[in-house]
Amino acid sequence: MNKQEASDYLGVSVRALERYVQQGRISVKYEKGKTCPTANFEQAELEAFREELNQPTVKPAFESRQTATDQQEETGIAVQLSCFGIIRK
């Protein structure tokens, strides 16, 4: 299967297919063509990769932030104020 056929099969652009090859996610074999080498992809490997692409990605709805304790907040404020010369220890 050539690049265009493989990209159509996966439902991605030819450039995306080339990126997957560059990243090592898909292997390709080059064969001698009339004027330049042609890329050939294995059907079985593309089927497995298509299944991987169709897997849903799970992202958290929000990023949790660590809450600072009262002591950390007080220390942070004291440090900020001391930087401006307001508090001297």
XYZ file of C-alpha atoms in Angstrom:
89
model
C 0.000 0.000 0.000
C 1.507 3.382 -0.980
C 1.449 6.631 1.033
C -1.803 7.950 -0.396
C -3.630 4.649 0.036
C -2.285 4.245 3.586
C -3.269 7.787 4.596
C -6.769 7.281 3.155
C -7.066 3.969 5.004
C -6.076 5.602 8.310
C -8.152 8.719 7.677
C -5.187 11.067 8.069
C -3.230 13.322 5.740
C -0.127 12.135 3.924
C 1.914 14.538 6.050
C 0.503 13.032 9.261
C 1.414 9.568 7.960
C 4.965 10.796 7.284
C 5.149 12.152 10.860
C 4.066 8.765 12.246
C 6.852 7.129 10.230
C 9.358 9.716 11.475
C 8.264 9.108 15.083
C 8.695 5.360 14.604
C 5.020 4.593 15.194
C 4.655 2.978 11.734
C 7.324 1.199 9.746
C 7.733 1.606 6.020
C 9.641 -0.304 3.354
C 11.000 1.547 0.360
C 11.165 -0.227 -3.000
C 12.822 0.940 -6.158
C 10.414 2.804 -8.405
C 10.752 4.127 -11.943
C 12.284 7.436 -10.901
C 12.527 7.338 -7.105
C 11.947 4.919 -4.222
C 8.307 4.270 -3.329
C 7.020 3.775 0.205
C 5.097 0.583 0.940
C 3.137 -0.061 4.123
C 2.010 -3.404 5.563
C -1.778 -3.842 5.733
C -1.661 -5.684 9.090
C 0.448 -2.978 10.728
C -1.882 -0.249 9.451
C -4.897 -2.123 10.833
C -3.290 -2.305 14.287
C -2.287 1.359 14.121
C -5.801 2.386 13.048
C -7.170 0.674 16.166
C -4.643 2.630 18.244
C -5.736 5.898 16.616
C -9.389 5.157 17.339
C -8.766 4.689 21.066
C -10.288 7.557 23.050
C -7.835 9.779 24.831
C -8.681 10.557 28.419
C -7.824 13.996 29.694
C -8.776 15.350 33.093
C -11.585 17.888 33.065
C -9.421 20.226 35.130
C -5.941 20.275 36.547
C -5.769 19.910 40.273
C -3.638 22.433 42.090
C -1.972 21.795 45.365
C -3.364 23.995 48.089
C -0.849 25.721 50.272
C -1.111 25.380 54.017
C -1.653 28.466 56.165
C 1.993 28.394 57.203
C 3.194 28.299 53.599
C 0.899 31.162 52.680
C 2.084 33.296 55.608
C 5.711 32.538 54.821
C 5.162 33.380 51.169
C 3.589 36.723 52.057
C 6.390 37.527 54.512
C 9.008 36.704 51.894
C 7.263 38.857 49.289
C 6.937 41.796 51.680
C 10.525 41.453 52.881
C 11.692 41.681 49.284
C 10.110 45.109 49.092
C 11.677 46.166 52.393
C 8.390 46.333 54.258
C 9.139 43.562 56.754
C 12.538 43.169 58.284
C 13.533 40.241 60.396
